[in-house]
XYZ file of C-alpha atoms in Angstrom:
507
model
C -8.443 71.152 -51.122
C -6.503 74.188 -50.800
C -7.296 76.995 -48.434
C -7.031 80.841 -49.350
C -6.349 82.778 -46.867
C -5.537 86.455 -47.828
C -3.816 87.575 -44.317
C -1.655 84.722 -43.205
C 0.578 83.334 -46.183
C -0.246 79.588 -45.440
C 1.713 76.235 -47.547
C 0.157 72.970 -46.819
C 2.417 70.393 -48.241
C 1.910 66.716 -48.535
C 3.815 64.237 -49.388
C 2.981 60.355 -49.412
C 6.295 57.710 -49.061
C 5.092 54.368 -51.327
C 6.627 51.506 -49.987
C 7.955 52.787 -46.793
C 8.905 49.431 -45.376
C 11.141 48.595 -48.125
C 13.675 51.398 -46.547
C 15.683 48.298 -45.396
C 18.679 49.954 -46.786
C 18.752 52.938 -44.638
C 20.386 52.704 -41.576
C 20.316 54.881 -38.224
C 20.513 58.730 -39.700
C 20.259 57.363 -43.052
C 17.282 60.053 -44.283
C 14.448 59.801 -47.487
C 14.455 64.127 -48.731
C 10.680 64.672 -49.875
C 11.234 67.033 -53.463
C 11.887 70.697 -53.295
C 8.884 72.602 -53.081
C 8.869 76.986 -53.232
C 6.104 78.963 -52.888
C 5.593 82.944 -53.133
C 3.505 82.620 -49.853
C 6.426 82.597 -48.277
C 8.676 84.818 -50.099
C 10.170 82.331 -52.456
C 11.979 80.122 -49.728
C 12.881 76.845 -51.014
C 11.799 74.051 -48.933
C 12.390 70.027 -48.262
C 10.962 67.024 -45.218
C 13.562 64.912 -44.003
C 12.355 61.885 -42.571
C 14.484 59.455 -40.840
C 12.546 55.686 -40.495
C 15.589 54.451 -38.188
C 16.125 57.457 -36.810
C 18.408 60.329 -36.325
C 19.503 60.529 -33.100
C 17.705 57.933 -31.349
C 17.126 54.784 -32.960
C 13.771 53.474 -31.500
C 12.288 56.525 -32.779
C 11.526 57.915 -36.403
C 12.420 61.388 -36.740
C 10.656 64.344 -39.400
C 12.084 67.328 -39.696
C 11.855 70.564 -42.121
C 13.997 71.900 -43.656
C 15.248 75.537 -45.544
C 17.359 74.714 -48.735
C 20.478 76.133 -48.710
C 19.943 77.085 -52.820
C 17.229 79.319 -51.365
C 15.764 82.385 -52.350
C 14.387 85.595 -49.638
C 15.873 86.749 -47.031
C 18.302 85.157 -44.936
C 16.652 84.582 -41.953
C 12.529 83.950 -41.829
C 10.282 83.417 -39.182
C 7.850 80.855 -39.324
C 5.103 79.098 -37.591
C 5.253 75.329 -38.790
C 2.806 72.177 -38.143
C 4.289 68.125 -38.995
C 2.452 65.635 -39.031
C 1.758 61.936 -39.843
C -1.858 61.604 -41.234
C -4.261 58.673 -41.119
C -6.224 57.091 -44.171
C -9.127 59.185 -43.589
C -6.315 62.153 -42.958
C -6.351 62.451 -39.303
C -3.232 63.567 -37.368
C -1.863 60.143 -36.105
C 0.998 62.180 -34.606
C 2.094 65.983 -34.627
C 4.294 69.123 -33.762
C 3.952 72.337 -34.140
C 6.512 75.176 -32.971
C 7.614 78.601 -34.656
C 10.980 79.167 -35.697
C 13.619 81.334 -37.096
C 15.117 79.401 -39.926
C 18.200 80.353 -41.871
C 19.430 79.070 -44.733
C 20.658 75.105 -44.823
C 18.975 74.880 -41.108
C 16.498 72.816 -40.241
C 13.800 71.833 -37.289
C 11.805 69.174 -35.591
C 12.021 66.019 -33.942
C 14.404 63.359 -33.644
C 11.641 61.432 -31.947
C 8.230 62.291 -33.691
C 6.907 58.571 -33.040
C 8.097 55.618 -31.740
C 9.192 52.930 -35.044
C 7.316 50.181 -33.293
C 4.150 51.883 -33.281
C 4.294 53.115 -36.747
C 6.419 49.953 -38.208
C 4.501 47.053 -36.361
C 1.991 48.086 -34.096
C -0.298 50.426 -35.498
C 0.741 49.689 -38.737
C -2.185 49.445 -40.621
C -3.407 52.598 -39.208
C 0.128 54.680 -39.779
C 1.246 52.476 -43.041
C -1.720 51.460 -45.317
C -0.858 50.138 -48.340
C 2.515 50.306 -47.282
C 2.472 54.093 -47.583
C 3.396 56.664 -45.094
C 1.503 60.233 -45.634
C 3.138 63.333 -44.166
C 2.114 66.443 -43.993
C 3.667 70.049 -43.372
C 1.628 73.268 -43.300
C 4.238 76.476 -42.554
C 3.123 79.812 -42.362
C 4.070 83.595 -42.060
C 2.230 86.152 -40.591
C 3.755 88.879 -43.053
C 0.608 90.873 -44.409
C 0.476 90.298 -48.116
C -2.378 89.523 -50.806
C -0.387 86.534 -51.742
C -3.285 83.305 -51.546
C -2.568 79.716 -49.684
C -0.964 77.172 -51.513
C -1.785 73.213 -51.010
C 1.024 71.038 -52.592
C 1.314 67.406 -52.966
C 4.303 64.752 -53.654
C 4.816 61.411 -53.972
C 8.487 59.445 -53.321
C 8.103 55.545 -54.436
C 10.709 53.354 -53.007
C 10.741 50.788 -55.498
C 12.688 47.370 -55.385
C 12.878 45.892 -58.837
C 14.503 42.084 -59.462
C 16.412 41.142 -62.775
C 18.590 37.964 -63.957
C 20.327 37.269 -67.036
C 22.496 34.265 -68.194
C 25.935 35.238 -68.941
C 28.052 33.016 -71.330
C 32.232 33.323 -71.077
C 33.581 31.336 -74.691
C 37.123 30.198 -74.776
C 37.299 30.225 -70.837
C 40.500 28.673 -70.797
C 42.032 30.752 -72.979
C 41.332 34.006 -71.110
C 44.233 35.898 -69.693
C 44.080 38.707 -66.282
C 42.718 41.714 -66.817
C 39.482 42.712 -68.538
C 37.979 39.553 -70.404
C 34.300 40.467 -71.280
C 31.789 43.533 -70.435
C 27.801 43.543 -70.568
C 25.369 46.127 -70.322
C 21.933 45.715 -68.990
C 19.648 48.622 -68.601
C 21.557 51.161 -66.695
C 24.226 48.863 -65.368
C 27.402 47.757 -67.030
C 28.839 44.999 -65.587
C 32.595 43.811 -66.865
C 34.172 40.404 -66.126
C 37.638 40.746 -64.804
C 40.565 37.914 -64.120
C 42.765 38.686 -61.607
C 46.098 37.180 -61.523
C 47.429 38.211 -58.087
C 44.924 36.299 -56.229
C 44.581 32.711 -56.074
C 42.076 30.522 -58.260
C 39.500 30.735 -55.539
C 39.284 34.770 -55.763
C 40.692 35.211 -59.321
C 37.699 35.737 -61.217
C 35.760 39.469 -60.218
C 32.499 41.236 -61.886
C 32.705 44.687 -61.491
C 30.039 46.498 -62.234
C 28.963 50.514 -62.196
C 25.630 52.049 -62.051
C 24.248 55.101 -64.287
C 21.565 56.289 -61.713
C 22.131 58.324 -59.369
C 19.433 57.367 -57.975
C 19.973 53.926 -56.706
C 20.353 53.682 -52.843
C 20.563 49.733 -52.577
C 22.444 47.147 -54.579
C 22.317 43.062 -54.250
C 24.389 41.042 -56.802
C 24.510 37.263 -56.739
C 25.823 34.500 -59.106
C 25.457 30.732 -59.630
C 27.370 28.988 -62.167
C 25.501 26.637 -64.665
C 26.662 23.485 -64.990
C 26.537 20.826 -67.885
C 23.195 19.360 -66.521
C 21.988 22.862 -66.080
C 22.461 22.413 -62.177
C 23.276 25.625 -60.345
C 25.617 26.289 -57.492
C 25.866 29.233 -55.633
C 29.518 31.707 -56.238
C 28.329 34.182 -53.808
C 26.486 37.172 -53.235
C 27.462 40.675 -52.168
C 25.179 43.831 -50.981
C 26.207 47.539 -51.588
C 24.331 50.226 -49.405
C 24.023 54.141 -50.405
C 27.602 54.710 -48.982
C 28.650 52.002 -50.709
C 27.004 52.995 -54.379
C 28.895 56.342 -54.220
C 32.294 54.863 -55.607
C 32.337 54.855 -59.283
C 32.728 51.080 -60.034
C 32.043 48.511 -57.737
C 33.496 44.919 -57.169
C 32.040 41.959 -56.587
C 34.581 38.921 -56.214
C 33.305 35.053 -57.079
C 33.875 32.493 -55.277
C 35.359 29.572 -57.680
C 36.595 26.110 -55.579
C 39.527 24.658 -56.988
C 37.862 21.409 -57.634
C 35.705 23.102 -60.221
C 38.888 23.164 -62.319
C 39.093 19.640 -61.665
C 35.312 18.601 -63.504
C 35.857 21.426 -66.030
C 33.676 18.653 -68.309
C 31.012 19.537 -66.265
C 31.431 23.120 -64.988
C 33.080 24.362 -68.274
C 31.955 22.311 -71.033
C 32.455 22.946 -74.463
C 34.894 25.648 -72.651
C 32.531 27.728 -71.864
C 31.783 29.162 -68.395
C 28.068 30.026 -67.965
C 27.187 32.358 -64.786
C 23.407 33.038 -63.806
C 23.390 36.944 -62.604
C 20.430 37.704 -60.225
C 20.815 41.413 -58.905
C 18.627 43.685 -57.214
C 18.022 47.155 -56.785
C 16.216 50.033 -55.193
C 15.776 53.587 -56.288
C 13.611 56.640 -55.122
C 11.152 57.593 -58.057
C 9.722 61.294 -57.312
C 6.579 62.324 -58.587
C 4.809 65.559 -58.896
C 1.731 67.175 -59.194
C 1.048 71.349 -59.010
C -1.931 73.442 -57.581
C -1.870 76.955 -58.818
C 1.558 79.292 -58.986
C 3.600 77.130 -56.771
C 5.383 74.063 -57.522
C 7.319 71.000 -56.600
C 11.081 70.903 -58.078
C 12.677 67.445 -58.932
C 16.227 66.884 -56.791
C 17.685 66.084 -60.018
C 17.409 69.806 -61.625
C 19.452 72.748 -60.676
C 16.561 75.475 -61.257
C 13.666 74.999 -59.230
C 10.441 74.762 -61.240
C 7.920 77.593 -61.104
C 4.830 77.490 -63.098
C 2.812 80.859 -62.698
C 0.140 79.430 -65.873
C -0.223 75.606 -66.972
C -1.301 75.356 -70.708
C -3.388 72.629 -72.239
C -2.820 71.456 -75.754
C -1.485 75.181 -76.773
C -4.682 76.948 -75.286
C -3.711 78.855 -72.074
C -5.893 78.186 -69.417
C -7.832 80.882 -67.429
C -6.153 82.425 -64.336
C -9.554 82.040 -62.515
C -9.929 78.247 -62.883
C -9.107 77.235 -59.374
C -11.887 80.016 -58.182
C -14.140 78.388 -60.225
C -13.433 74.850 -58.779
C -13.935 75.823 -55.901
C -17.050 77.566 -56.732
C -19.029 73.874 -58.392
C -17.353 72.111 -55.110
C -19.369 74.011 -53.003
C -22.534 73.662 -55.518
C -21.959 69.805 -55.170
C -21.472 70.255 -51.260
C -24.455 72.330 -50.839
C -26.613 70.918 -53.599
C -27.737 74.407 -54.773
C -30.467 74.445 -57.310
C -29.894 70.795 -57.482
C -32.661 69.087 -59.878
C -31.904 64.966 -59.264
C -30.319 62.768 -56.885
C -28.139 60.252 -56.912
C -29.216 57.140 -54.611
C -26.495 54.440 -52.813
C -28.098 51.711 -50.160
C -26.320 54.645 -47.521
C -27.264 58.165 -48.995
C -28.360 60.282 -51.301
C -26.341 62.804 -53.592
C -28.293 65.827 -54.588
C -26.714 66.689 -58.284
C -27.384 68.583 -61.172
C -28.566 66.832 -64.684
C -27.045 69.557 -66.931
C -23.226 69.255 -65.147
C -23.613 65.186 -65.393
C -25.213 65.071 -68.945
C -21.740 67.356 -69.775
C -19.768 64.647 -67.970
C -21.316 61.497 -69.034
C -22.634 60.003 -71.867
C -24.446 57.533 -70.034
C -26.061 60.335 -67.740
C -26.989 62.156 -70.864
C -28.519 59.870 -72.680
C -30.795 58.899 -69.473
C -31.819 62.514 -68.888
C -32.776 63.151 -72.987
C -34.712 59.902 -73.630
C -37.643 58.949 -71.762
C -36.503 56.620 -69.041
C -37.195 56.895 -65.752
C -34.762 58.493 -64.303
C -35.927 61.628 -66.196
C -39.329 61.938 -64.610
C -38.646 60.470 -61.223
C -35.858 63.034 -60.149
C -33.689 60.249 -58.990
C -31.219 57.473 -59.917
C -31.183 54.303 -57.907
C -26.903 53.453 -57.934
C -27.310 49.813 -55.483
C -24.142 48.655 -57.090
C -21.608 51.291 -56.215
C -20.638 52.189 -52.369
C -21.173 56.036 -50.931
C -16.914 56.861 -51.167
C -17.265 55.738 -54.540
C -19.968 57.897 -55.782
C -18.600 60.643 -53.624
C -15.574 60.677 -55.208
C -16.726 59.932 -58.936
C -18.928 63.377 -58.013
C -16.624 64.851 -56.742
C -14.661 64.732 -60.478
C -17.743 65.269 -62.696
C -18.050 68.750 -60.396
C -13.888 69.583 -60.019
C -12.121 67.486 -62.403
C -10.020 66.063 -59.089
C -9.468 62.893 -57.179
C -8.382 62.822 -53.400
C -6.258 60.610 -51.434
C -6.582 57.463 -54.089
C -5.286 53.882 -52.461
C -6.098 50.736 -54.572
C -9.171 50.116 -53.234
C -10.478 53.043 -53.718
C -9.485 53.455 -57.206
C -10.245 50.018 -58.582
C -13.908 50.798 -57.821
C -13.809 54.508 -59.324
C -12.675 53.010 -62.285
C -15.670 50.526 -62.369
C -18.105 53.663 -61.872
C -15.927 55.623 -64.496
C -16.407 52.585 -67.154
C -20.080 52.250 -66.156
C -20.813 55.582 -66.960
C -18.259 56.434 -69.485
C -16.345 58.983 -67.917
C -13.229 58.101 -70.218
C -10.799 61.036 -68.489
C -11.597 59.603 -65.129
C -10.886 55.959 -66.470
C -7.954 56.973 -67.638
C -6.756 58.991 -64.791
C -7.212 55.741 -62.759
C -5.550 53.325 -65.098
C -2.445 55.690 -64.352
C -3.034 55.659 -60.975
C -2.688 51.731 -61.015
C -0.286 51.453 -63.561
C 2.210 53.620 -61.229
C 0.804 51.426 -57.311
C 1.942 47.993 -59.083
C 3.787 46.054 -56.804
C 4.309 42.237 -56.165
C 1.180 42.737 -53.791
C -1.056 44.257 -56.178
C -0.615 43.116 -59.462
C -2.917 40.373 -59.234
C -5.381 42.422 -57.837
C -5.475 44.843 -60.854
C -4.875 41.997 -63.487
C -8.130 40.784 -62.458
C -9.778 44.378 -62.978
C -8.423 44.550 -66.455
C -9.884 40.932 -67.318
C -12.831 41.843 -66.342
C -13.338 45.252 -68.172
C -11.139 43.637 -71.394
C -8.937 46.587 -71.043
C -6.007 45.273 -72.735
C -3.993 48.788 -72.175
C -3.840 48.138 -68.410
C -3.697 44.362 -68.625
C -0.679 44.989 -71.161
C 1.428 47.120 -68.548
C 0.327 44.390 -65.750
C 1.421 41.389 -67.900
C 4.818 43.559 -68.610
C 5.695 44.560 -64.727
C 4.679 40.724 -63.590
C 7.465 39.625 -66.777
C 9.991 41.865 -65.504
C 9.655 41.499 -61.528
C 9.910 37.528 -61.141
C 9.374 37.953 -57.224
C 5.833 38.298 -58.281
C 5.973 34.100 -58.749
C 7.238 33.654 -55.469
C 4.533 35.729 -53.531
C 1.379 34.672 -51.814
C -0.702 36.757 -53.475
C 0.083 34.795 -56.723
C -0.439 31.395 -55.338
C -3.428 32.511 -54.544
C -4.446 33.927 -57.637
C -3.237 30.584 -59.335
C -5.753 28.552 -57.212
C -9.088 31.094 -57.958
C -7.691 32.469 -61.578
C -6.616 29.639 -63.546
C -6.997 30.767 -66.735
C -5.356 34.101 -66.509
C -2.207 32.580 -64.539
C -1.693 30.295 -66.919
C -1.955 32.971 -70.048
C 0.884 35.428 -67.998
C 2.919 31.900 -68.002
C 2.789 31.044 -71.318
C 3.881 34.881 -72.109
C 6.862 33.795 -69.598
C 8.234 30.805 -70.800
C 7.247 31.101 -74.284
C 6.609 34.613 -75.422
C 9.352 35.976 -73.609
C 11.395 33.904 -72.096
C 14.942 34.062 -70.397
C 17.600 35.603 -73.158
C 20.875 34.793 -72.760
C 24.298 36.699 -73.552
C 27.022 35.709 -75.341
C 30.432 36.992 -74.549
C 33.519 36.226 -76.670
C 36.378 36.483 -75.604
């Protein structure tokens, strides 16, 4: 996909936002920074997107902007010429900008309103968000004349809202005196129970809790106490926004009714207070991938990453390889010397046998062995659509997938298991392994059932475990009513296999 163009230094970059919609915890100028990205085309500047979903300075509007690093290598001012844009499924410029600028160092351009949030949030959602993702693109370029070759880089940012709930059990409640009583950690968080004795009974008793990722931008903690009959009642809940996460530890006060004291038989029995924590969270997980001597640099390191040669299992690989991509791309595009076709219902593929016999087994064995595939010159595919033989082709000839989305990529990895293509299976079983979502999950359970890949039905069974709003969506009611057997397996792994631990705290 990328471009070489010897006398204008060009840098496509794009960069998709998974789960846009979940940015409820952004508000007006609140902004989601794409990764670093710097590129020789244009002199080693240091790069970054800033988009704004509620806006920057207008609030009906979401504004993009780009934007020079102020950690930035080159010269301290650089002129550029610089196209934004929001891109379709099909990658189509939904909406765009393009101006030239002088940008210094920490300084940044564009538009505070590139679209209007209705149309991208609600009304033309499906076209600007499908999937739930928003892609961007930003292609800047100089007109210095150098030998240096385009660049095309890509990104992803997944905004990712995860659920968790553990039972927490205070012994000897009575006994307990103010100040720090008990302390639990869970994954990243440590959360410490705290009686304070200035307040009365009804605020005395306080969770604190602190965070060891920096990367957490929202924060929900709720409690219910327990009682005897295992009857919950709600002590309150409490949100914590980025602003709010930047404080070191953070409290979150319970509310306890006098009268409890007064049936401590049944709220405290055995003298034991028993709280049910439900908390959840959101944090930005960046993602990377590299085309040629450019690269994308996590936020989280202080030296930007620059890769001039990737090496594969301690063999370096040749400088020319993206040349010679490029080169069997356009002997798939053109069909050159092409000796057998590939037939859908829709079209036909001119191929070659020897580069498919290299790729696939199955494609091997049908061009060696008398079948007749062989002596026809053609093989009928009925069963798999155009995009997906497209794109399977489009691997077997350049070892690289384009603009996946579930769809998409659930039936690639059908045509990859049908003909064996194990590193283009695999690649997709990533792919869905890292898309999982409450709305999803089902979707891909279902695909690993039915190709008894226990690898990918393993990491589905172990998200659905560990993200209970899974149970609650309509996507699993649904798959309860058509997929009996399966729901009923991922239950018995929930109640049984691995069911709700509980921790207990002495005092």
């Amino acid at each position: 996909m990328a471009t070489t163009n010897v006398e204008t230094n060009v840098c496509t970059f794009q960069w998709k936002v998974e789960n846009i919609t979940r940015c409820f915890w952004l508000k007006m100028r609140g902004d989601i920074a794409s990764p670093a990205f710097v590129t020789d085309t244009l002199e080693g500047t240091k790069w970054t997107l800033r988009l704004y979903p509620m806006g920057d300075d207008e609030e009906d509007f979401v504004s993009f902007y780009l934007r020079r690093e102020e950690d930035c290598s080159g010269p301290d001012v650089v002129e550029v010429e610089y196209h934004l844009a929001f891109l379709g499924k099909n990658g189509s410029f939904l909406a765009q900008e393009t101006q030239s600028r002088y940008f210094k160092k920490n300084e940044f351009w564009g538009a505070s309103d590139f679209e209007e949030a209705r149309k991208v949030f609600v009304d033309e959602r499906e076209a600007f968000l499908p999937e739930d993702t928003l892609s961007v693109q930003c292609t800047i370029s100089s007109n210095k004349n150098t030998t240096v070759k385009a660049k095309h880089l890509y990104a992803r940012t997944v905004l990712s809202v995860n659920r968790r709930s553990f039972v927490w059990r205070i012994d000897k409640f009575s006994s307990l005196k103010p100040g720090l009583n008990n302390q639990l950690k869970v994954a990243f968080l440590e959360f410490f129970f705290v009686l304070n004795e200035e307040q009365g009974f009804g605020e005395r008793i306080i969770i604190n809790f602190k965070s060891f990722d920096e990367r957490m931008k929202y924060f929900s903690f709720k409690t219910l106490i327990i009682d005897s009959d295992g009857k919950k009642e709600n002590c309150g809940m409490h949100e914590y926004f980025i602003g709010d996460l930047q404080e070191r530890v953070l409290s979150s006060p319970l509310f306890f009714p006098e009268k409890w004291m007064e049936h401590n038989s049944r709220y405290f029995p055995d003298d034991i207070l028993t709280l049910d924590c439900e908390y959840a969270y959101l944090i930005e997980i960046n993602q990377y991938e590299f085309f040629g001597s450019a690269a994308i640099s996590p936020k989280s390191t202080k030296e930007d990453v620059r890769i001039p040669e990737r090496h594969d299992g301690g063999k370096e690989k040749c400088q020319n390889t993206p040349a010679l991509i490029e080169d069997l791309k356009s002997m798939y595009g053109d069909g050159i010397f092409s000796d057998m076709n590939l037939r859908t219902s829709t079209k036909t593929f001119p191929a070659h046998k020897c580069i498919l016999s290299a790729r696939s087994p199955v494609f091997k064995r049908m061009f060696s062995n008398e079948m007749t595939e062989k002596s026809s010159g053609h093989v009928e595919i009925t069963d798999l659509e155009e995009d997906t033989v497209h794109r399977m082709l489009l691997y077997i000839y350049t070892d690289s997938l384009e603009d996946l989305q579930l769809e998409s990529a659930s039936k690639l990895y059908e045509a990859a298991d049908k003909y064996e293509i194990m590193p283009l299976k695999s690649k997709c079983c990533s792919f869905l392994k890292d898309i999982l979502s409450s709305t999803t999950v089902c979707d891909v359970l279902i695909l690993a059932d039915q190709h008894q890949d226990k690898d990918l039905e393993s990491a589905v069974r172990a998200y659905i475990l560990e993200h209970d709003e899974v149970f609650s969506s309509l996507e699993w009611k649904h798959f309860m009513g058509t997929n009996i057997k399966l729901a009923a397996d991922i239950m018995y792994w929930k109640v049984v296999v691995n069911p709700v631990k509980i921790y207990p705290c002495n005092a």
